[in-house]
């Protein structure tokens, strides 16, 4: 299932992400793709709000994984851009994907073969300073239902 939305502001993007975060459960995997500045970290901040994460969410660009454990569920925010020649298995990412929290993976195309079979993929496209296009694809029945609830309104 696929949805395409136009987000006219950062606030609207974050609101949708928060609504998604409110519905996420342990073991959920969200893939975020988009160019630099497309809104991947902003979207993750919204997910964190939905998970009741009190900490400030920052991009994990140089740390690969940032863990936030003080919310309704742990949030594992990953940026795998620099892992082109390293497998997710070597880094133990599978433990996160099937663990007690929610995994948000930026630049997932670099570890695609190591991902679970089911996930929600969100691609963000920069249209102008405030406007983003969002393409949401669900893989698996759980994510189909989730996408319909959050993005199919």
CSV table of C-alpha atoms in Angstrom, one decimal:
chain,number,residue,atom,x,y,z
A,1,UNK,CA,0.0,0.0,0.0
A,2,UNK,CA,1.3,3.5,-0.8
A,3,UNK,CA,0.3,7.0,0.2
A,4,UNK,CA,1.6,10.3,-1.2
A,5,UNK,CA,1.1,13.4,0.9
A,6,UNK,CA,2.2,17.1,0.6
A,7,UNK,CA,3.3,18.6,3.9
A,8,UNK,CA,3.0,22.4,3.9
A,9,UNK,CA,5.0,22.9,7.1
A,10,UNK,CA,7.4,21.4,9.5
A,11,UNK,CA,4.7,21.4,12.1
A,12,UNK,CA,2.4,19.3,9.9
A,13,UNK,CA,5.2,16.8,9.2
A,14,UNK,CA,6.0,16.5,12.9
A,15,UNK,CA,2.3,16.1,13.8
A,16,UNK,CA,1.9,13.2,11.5
A,17,UNK,CA,5.1,11.7,12.8
A,18,UNK,CA,3.8,12.1,16.4
A,19,UNK,CA,0.5,10.4,15.5
A,20,UNK,CA,2.6,7.5,14.0
A,21,UNK,CA,4.7,7.4,17.2
A,22,UNK,CA,1.6,7.0,19.3
A,23,UNK,CA,0.6,3.8,17.5
A,24,UNK,CA,4.0,2.2,17.3
A,25,UNK,CA,4.8,-1.0,19.3
A,26,UNK,CA,8.0,-2.8,20.3
A,27,UNK,CA,9.7,-4.3,17.2
A,28,UNK,CA,8.3,-1.8,14.7
A,29,UNK,CA,10.8,-0.7,12.1
A,30,UNK,CA,10.4,2.6,10.2
A,31,UNK,CA,12.7,3.4,7.3
A,32,UNK,CA,13.4,7.1,6.4
A,33,UNK,CA,14.9,8.1,3.1
A,34,UNK,CA,15.5,11.6,1.7
A,35,UNK,CA,18.2,14.0,0.8
A,36,UNK,CA,20.0,16.1,3.4
A,37,UNK,CA,17.5,18.6,4.8
A,38,UNK,CA,14.5,16.7,3.6
A,39,UNK,CA,13.2,16.3,7.2
A,40,UNK,CA,14.3,12.9,8.3
A,41,UNK,CA,15.4,14.0,11.8
A,42,UNK,CA,12.3,16.3,12.1
A,43,UNK,CA,10.1,13.3,11.4
A,44,UNK,CA,12.0,11.2,14.0
A,45,UNK,CA,11.5,14.0,16.5
A,46,UNK,CA,7.8,13.7,15.9
A,47,UNK,CA,7.9,9.9,16.4
A,48,UNK,CA,9.8,10.6,19.7
A,49,UNK,CA,7.0,12.9,20.8
A,50,UNK,CA,4.5,10.1,20.1
A,51,UNK,CA,6.6,7.7,22.1
A,52,UNK,CA,6.8,10.3,25.0
A,53,UNK,CA,10.6,10.6,24.7
A,54,UNK,CA,11.6,13.5,27.0
A,55,UNK,CA,15.1,13.9,25.6
A,56,UNK,CA,16.0,16.1,22.6
A,57,UNK,CA,16.4,13.9,19.6
A,58,UNK,CA,19.5,14.6,17.5
A,59,UNK,CA,20.7,13.3,14.2
A,60,UNK,CA,22.9,10.1,14.7
A,61,UNK,CA,25.0,10.9,11.7
A,62,UNK,CA,28.4,10.5,13.4
A,63,UNK,CA,27.3,8.0,16.1
A,64,UNK,CA,25.4,5.6,13.8
A,65,UNK,CA,22.8,4.9,16.6
A,66,UNK,CA,21.3,7.0,19.3
A,67,UNK,CA,19.2,5.3,21.9
A,68,UNK,CA,16.4,7.0,23.8
A,69,UNK,CA,15.1,4.8,26.6
A,70,UNK,CA,13.0,7.1,28.8
A,71,UNK,CA,9.7,7.1,26.8
A,72,UNK,CA,6.7,4.7,26.4
A,73,UNK,CA,9.1,2.5,24.4
A,74,UNK,CA,12.8,2.8,23.6
A,75,UNK,CA,13.6,4.6,20.4
A,76,UNK,CA,16.6,3.5,18.4
A,77,UNK,CA,17.5,6.2,15.8
A,78,UNK,CA,20.0,5.0,13.3
A,79,UNK,CA,21.8,6.7,10.4
A,80,UNK,CA,23.5,4.0,8.4
A,81,UNK,CA,24.8,6.3,5.6
A,82,UNK,CA,28.4,5.4,6.3
A,83,UNK,CA,27.8,1.6,6.5
A,84,UNK,CA,27.9,1.0,2.8
A,85,UNK,CA,30.6,-1.7,3.2
A,86,UNK,CA,29.5,-3.0,6.6
A,87,UNK,CA,26.5,-5.4,7.2
A,88,UNK,CA,23.9,-4.7,9.8
A,89,UNK,CA,24.7,-8.1,11.2
A,90,UNK,CA,28.3,-7.0,12.0
A,91,UNK,CA,27.0,-4.1,14.0
A,92,UNK,CA,24.3,-6.1,15.8
A,93,UNK,CA,21.5,-4.0,14.3
A,94,UNK,CA,19.2,-7.1,14.2
A,95,UNK,CA,19.1,-6.9,18.0
A,96,UNK,CA,17.5,-3.5,17.7
A,97,UNK,CA,15.1,-4.5,14.9
A,98,UNK,CA,13.7,-7.4,16.9
A,99,UNK,CA,14.1,-5.8,20.3
A,100,UNK,CA,11.9,-4.1,22.9
A,101,UNK,CA,11.9,-0.7,21.1
A,102,UNK,CA,11.1,1.1,17.9
A,103,UNK,CA,13.8,1.3,15.2
A,104,UNK,CA,14.0,4.4,12.9
A,105,UNK,CA,16.6,3.9,10.2
A,106,UNK,CA,17.8,6.7,8.0
A,107,UNK,CA,19.5,5.8,4.7
A,108,UNK,CA,18.2,2.2,5.0
A,109,UNK,CA,19.2,1.5,1.3
A,110,UNK,CA,22.7,0.8,2.6
A,111,UNK,CA,21.5,-2.2,4.8
A,112,UNK,CA,18.4,-3.2,2.9
A,113,UNK,CA,19.4,-6.9,2.7
A,114,UNK,CA,19.7,-7.0,6.5
A,115,UNK,CA,16.3,-5.5,7.3
A,116,UNK,CA,13.3,-7.4,8.5
A,117,UNK,CA,10.8,-8.4,5.8
A,118,UNK,CA,8.1,-6.1,7.2
A,119,UNK,CA,8.5,-2.4,7.8
A,120,UNK,CA,7.1,1.0,7.0
A,121,UNK,CA,9.1,3.1,4.5
A,122,UNK,CA,8.8,6.8,4.3
A,123,UNK,CA,10.5,8.8,1.6
A,124,UNK,CA,10.8,12.6,2.1
A,125,UNK,CA,11.3,15.0,-0.8
A,126,UNK,CA,12.3,18.7,-0.4
A,127,UNK,CA,9.9,20.9,-2.5
A,128,UNK,CA,10.7,24.3,-1.0
A,129,UNK,CA,11.8,25.8,2.3
A,130,UNK,CA,8.7,24.6,4.1
A,131,UNK,CA,7.0,22.1,1.9
A,132,UNK,CA,7.8,18.4,1.7
A,133,UNK,CA,6.4,15.5,-0.3
A,134,UNK,CA,6.1,12.3,1.6
A,135,UNK,CA,5.7,8.9,0.0
A,136,UNK,CA,4.7,6.1,2.5
A,137,UNK,CA,4.9,2.4,1.5
A,138,UNK,CA,3.9,-0.4,3.8
A,139,UNK,CA,5.5,-3.9,3.7
A,140,UNK,CA,3.5,-6.4,5.7
A,141,UNK,CA,0.0,-6.5,7.1
A,142,UNK,CA,0.8,-4.7,10.4
A,143,UNK,CA,2.3,-1.8,8.5
A,144,UNK,CA,-0.5,-1.7,6.0
A,145,UNK,CA,-3.0,-1.2,8.9
A,146,UNK,CA,-0.7,1.4,10.5
A,147,UNK,CA,-0.3,3.4,7.3
A,148,UNK,CA,-4.0,3.4,6.7
A,149,UNK,CA,-4.7,4.6,10.3
A,150,UNK,CA,-2.1,7.4,10.2
A,151,UNK,CA,-1.7,8.5,6.6
A,152,UNK,CA,-4.9,7.3,5.0
A,153,UNK,CA,-7.1,10.0,6.5
